[in-house]
mmCIF file of C-alpha atoms in Angstrom:
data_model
loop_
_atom_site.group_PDB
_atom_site.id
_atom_site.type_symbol
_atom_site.label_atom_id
_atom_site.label_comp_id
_atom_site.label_asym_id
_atom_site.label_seq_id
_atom_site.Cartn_x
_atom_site.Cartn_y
_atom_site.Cartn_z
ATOM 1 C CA UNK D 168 7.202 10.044 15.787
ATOM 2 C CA UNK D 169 9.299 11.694 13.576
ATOM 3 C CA UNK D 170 8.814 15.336 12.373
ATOM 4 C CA UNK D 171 10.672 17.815 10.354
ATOM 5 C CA UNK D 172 10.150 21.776 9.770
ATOM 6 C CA UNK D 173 10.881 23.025 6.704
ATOM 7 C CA UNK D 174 11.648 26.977 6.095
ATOM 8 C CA UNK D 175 10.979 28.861 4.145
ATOM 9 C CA UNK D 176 7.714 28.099 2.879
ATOM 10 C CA UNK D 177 8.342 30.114 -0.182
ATOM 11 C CA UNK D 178 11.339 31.894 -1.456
ATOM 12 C CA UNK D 179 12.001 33.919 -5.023
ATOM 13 C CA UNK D 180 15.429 34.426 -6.083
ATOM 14 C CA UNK D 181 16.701 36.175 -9.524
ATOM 15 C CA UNK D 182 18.161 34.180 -11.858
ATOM 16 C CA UNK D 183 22.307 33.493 -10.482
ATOM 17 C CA UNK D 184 21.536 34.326 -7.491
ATOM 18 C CA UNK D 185 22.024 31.413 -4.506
ATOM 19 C CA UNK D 186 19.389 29.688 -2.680
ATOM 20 C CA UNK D 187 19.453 27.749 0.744
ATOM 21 C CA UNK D 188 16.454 25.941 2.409
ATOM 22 C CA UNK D 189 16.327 24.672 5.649
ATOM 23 C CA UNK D 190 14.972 21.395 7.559
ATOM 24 C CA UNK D 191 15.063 20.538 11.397
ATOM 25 C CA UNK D 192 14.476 16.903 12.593
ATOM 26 C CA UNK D 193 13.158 16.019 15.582
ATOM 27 C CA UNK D 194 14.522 12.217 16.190
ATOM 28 C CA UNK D 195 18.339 11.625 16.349
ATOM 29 C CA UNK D 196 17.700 8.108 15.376
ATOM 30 C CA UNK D 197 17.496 9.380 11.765
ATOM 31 C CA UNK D 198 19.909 8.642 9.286
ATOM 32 C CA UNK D 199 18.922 9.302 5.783
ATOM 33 C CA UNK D 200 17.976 12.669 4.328
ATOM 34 C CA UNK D 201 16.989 13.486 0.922
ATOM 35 C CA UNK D 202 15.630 16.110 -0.948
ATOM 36 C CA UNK D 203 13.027 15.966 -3.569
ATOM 37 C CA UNK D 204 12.062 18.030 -6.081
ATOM 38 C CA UNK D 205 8.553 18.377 -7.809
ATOM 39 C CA UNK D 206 7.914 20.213 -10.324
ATOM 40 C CA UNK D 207 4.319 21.441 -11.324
ATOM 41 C CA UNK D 208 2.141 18.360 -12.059
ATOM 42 C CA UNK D 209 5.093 16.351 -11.822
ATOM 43 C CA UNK D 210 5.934 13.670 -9.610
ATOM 44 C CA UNK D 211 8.300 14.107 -7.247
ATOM 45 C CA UNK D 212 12.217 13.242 -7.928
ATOM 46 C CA UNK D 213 15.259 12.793 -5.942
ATOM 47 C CA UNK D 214 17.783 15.571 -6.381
ATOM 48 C CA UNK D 215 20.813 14.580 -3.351
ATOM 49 C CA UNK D 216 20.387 12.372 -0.620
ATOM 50 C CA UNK D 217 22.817 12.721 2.548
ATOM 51 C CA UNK D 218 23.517 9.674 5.096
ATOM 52 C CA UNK D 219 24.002 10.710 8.834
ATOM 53 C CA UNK D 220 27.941 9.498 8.948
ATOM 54 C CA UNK D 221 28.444 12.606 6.035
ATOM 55 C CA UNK D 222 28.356 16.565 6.686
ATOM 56 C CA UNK D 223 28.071 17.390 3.360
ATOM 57 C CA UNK D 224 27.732 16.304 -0.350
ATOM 58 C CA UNK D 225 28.005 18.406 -3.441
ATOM 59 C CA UNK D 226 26.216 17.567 -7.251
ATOM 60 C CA UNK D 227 27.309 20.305 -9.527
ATOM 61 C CA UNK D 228 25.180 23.394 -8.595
ATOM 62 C CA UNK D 229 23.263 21.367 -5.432
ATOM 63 C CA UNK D 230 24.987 21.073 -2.218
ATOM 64 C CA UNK D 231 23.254 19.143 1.364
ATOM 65 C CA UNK D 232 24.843 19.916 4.503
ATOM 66 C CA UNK D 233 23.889 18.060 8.066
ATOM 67 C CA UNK D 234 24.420 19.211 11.704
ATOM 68 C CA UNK D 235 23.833 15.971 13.775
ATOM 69 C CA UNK D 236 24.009 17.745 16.965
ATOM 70 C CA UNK D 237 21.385 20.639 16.163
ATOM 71 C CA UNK D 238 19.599 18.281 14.043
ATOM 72 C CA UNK D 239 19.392 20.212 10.830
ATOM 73 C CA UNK D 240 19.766 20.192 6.929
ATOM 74 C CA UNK D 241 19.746 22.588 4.454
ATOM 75 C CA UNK D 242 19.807 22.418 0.251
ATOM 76 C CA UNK D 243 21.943 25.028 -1.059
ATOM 77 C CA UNK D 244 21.660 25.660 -4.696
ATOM 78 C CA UNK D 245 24.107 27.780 -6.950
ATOM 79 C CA UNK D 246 23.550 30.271 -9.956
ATOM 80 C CA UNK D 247 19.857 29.171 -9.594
ATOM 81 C CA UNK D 248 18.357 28.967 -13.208
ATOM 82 C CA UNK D 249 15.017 29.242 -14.424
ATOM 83 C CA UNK D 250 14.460 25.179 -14.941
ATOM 84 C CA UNK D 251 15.441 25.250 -11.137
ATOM 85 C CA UNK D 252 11.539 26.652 -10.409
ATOM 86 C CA UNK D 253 9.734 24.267 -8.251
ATOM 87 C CA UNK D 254 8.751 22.838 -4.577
ATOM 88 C CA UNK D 255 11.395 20.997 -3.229
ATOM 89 C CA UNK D 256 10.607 18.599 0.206
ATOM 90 C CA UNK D 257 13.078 17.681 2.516
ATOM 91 C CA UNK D 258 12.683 14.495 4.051
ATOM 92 C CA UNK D 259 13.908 12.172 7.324
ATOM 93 C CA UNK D 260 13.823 8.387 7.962
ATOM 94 C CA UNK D 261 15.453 5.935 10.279
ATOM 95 C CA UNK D 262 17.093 2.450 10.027
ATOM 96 C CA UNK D 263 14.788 0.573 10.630
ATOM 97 C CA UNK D 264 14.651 -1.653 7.968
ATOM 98 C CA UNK D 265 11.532 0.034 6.405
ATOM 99 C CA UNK D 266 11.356 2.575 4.214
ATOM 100 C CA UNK D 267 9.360 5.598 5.675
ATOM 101 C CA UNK D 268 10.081 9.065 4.531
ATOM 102 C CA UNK D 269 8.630 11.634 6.719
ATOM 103 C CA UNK D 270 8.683 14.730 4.038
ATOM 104 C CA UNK D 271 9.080 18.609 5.252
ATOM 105 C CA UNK D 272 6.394 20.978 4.659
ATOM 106 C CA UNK D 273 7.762 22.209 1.060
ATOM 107 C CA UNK D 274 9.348 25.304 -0.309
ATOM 108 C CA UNK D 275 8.048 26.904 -3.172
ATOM 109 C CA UNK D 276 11.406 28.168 -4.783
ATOM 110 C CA UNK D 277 10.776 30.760 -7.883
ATOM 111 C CA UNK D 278 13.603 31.684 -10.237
ATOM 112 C CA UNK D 279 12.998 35.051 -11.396
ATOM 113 C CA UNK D 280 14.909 35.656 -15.167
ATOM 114 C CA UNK Z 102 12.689 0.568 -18.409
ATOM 115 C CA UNK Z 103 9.528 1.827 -17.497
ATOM 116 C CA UNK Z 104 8.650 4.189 -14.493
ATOM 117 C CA UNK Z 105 6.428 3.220 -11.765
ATOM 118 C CA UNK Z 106 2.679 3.285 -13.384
ATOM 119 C CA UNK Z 107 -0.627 4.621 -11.242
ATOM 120 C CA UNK Z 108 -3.782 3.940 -12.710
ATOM 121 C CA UNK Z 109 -6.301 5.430 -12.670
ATOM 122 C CA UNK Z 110 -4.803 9.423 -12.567
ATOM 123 C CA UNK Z 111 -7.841 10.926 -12.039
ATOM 124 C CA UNK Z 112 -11.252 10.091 -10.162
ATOM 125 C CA UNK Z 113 -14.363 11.350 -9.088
ATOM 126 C CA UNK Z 114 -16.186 9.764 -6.087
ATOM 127 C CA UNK Z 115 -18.878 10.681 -3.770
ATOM 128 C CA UNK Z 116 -18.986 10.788 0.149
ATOM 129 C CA UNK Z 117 -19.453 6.710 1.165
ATOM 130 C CA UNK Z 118 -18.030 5.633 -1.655
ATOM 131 C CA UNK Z 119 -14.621 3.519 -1.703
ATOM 132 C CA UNK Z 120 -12.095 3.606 -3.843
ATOM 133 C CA UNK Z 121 -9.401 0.937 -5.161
ATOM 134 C CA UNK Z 122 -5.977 2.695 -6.964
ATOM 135 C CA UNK Z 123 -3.439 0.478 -8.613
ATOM 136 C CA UNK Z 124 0.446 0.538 -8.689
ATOM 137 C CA UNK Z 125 2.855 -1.072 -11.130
ATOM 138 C CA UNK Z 126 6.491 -0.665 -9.801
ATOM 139 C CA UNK Z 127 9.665 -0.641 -11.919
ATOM 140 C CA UNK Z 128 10.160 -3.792 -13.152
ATOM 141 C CA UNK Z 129 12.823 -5.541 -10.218
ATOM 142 C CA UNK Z 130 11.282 -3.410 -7.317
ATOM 143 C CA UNK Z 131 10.201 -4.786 -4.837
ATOM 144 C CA UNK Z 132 9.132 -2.618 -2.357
ATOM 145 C CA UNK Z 133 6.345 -0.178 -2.798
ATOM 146 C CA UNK Z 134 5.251 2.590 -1.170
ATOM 147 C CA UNK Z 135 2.342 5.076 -0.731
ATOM 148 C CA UNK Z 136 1.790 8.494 -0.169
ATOM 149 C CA UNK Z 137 -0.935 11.247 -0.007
ATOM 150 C CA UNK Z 138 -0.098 14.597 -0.830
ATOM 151 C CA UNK Z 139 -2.584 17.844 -0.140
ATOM 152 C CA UNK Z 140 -1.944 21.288 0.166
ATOM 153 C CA UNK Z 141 -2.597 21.610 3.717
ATOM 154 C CA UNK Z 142 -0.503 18.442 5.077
ATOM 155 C CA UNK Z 143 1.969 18.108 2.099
ATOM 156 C CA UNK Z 144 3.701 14.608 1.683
ATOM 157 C CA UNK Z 145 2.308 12.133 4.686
ATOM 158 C CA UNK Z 146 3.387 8.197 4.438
ATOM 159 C CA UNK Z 147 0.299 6.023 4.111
ATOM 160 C CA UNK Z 148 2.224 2.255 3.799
ATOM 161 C CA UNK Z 149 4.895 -0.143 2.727
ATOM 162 C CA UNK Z 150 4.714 -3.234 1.309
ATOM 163 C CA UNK Z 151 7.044 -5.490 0.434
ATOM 164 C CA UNK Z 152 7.249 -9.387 -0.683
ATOM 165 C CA UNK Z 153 3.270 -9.267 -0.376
ATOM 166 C CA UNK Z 154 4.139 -8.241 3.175
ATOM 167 C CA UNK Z 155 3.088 -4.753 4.889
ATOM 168 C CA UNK Z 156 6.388 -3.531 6.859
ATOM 169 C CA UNK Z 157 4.877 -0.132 7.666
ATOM 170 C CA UNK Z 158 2.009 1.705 8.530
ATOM 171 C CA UNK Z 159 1.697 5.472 8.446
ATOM 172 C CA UNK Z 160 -0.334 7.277 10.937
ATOM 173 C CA UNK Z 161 -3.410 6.825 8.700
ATOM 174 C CA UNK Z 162 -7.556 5.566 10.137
ATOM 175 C CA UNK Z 163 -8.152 1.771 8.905
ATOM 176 C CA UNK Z 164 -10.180 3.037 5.940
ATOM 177 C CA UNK Z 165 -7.155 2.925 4.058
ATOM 178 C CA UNK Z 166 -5.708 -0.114 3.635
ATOM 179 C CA UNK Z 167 -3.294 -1.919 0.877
ATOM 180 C CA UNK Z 168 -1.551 -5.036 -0.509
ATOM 181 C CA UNK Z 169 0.882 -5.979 -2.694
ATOM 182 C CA UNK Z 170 0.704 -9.041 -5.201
ATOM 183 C CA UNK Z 171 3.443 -11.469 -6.294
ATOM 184 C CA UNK Z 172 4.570 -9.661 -9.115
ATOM 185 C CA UNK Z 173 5.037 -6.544 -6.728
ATOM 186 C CA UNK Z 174 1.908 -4.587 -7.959
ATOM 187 C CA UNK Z 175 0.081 -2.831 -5.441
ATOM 188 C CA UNK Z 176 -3.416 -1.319 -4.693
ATOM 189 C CA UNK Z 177 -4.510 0.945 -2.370
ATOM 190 C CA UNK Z 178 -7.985 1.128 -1.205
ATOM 191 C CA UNK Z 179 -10.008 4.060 0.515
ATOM 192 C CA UNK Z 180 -13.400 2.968 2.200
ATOM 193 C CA UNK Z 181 -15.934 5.604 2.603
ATOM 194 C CA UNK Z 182 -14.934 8.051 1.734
ATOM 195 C CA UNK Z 183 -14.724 11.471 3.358
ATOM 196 C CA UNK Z 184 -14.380 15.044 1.750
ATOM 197 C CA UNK Z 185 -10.966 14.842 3.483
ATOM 198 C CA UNK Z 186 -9.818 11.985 1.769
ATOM 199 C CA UNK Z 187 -9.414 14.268 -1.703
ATOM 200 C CA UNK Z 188 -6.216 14.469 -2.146
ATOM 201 C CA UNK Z 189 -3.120 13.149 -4.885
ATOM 202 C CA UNK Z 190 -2.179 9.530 -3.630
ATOM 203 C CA UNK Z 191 1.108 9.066 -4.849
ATOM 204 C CA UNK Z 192 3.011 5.200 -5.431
ATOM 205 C CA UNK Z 193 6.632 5.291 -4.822
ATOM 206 C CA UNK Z 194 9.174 2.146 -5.706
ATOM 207 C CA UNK Z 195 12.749 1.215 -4.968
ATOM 208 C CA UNK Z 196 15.029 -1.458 -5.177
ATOM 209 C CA UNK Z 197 16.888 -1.586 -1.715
ATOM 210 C CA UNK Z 198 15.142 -3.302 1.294
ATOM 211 C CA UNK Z 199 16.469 -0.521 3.705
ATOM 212 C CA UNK Z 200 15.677 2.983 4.448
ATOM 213 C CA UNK Z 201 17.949 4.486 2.313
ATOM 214 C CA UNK Z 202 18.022 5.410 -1.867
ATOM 215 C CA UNK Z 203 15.787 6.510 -4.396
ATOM 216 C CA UNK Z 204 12.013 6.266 -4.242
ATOM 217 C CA UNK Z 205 10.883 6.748 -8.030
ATOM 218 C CA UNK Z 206 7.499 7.890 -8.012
ATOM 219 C CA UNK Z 207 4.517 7.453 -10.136
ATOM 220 C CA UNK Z 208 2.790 10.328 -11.280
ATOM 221 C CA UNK Z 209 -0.247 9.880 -8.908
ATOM 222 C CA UNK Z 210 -4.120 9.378 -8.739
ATOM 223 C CA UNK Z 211 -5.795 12.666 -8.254
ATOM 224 C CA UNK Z 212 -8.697 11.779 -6.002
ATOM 225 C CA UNK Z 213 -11.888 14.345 -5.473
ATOM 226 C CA UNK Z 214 -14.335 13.487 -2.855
ATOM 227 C CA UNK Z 215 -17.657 15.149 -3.827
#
């Protein structure tokens, strides 16, 4: 089955300061890659999705980028703010018709004022 | 509108034991989905259902098991329980049939197995 890495596991950034995460898939059937964000004792919510026939897509200070042929994502966030404190899970699934998300391990991003 | 609704959030059960969590999707989704969420294993896919109909199965043992009713709820239900089995069990719904697009989640049923 699928699986997906997710690095780093933790990651502390001062406030403004850029922050990138990275995710490896293992099938190339997968097509669909989004990225959720959970804050503590919150549920988790979508922040940017990516489909496999796009490199990249930008939402104001969130970027996803996708390298089909090595398999890998990465989040990139910009002038990282305080509010932007939380785990965020990458995730894979293929078309199959089903919905399946097979979620990273998490990074625990801190925003240090 | 209202979010996706888990009930109950938090529970107590002993070893043996099974448990039964409920699911109420946004109103118009049809398709419902379940995770379990732990520190050590993070976010692992447990099932889908939709139109009463299970189109998935995670890589879970047949102590968990689900449905989903006509008017899209859904329960989950653990049978005895295992120390293991503590964990935040997480209902997710969406609107599209595919793979793709949002999964709004509810905000979970902490389970501890004593």
């Amino acid at each position: 089955g699928e699986n997906v890495e997710q690095h780093p596991s933790t990651l502390s950034v001062q406030e403004g300061d850029s922050a990138v995460i990275k995710c490896t898939y293992s099938d190339s059937a997968s097509n669909y890659f989004p990225w959720y964000k959970q804050e503590l004792g919150k549920r988790p919510q979508l922040i940017i999705d990516i489909r496999s026939n796009v490199g990249e897509k930008k939402d104001q200070r969130i970027a996803v980028t996708l390298n089909k042929t090595a398999k890998h994502f990465s989040l990139h966030i910009t002038e990282t703010q305080p509010e932007d404190s939380a785990v965020y899970f990458c995730a894979a699934s293929k078309n199959t018709g089903r919905r399946a998300l097979t979620f990273g391990s998490g990074t625990r991003l801190q925003v240090q004022p | 509108k209202a979010g996706v609704t888990q009930t109950p959030r938090y529970l107590i059960k002993t070893r043996g034991q099974q448990v039964t969590l409920s699911c109420s999707p946004i109103s118009g989704h049809r398709s419902v989905s379940w995770y379990q969420q732990t520190p050590g294993q993070g976010l692992q896919f447990l099932f889908e259902y939709f139109s009463e109909t299970q189109r998935n199965k995670g890589n879970f043992p047949g102590r968990f098991s689900g449905r989903q009713f006509s008017n899209s709820r859904s329960e989950m239900n653990v049978s005895t329980l295992e120390l293991g089995d503590s964990a935040l069990y997480l209902c997710a719904s969406s609107l599209s049939q595919g793979n793709t697009g949002e999964l709004f989640f509810g905000e979970g049923s902490r389970l501890t197995v004593l």
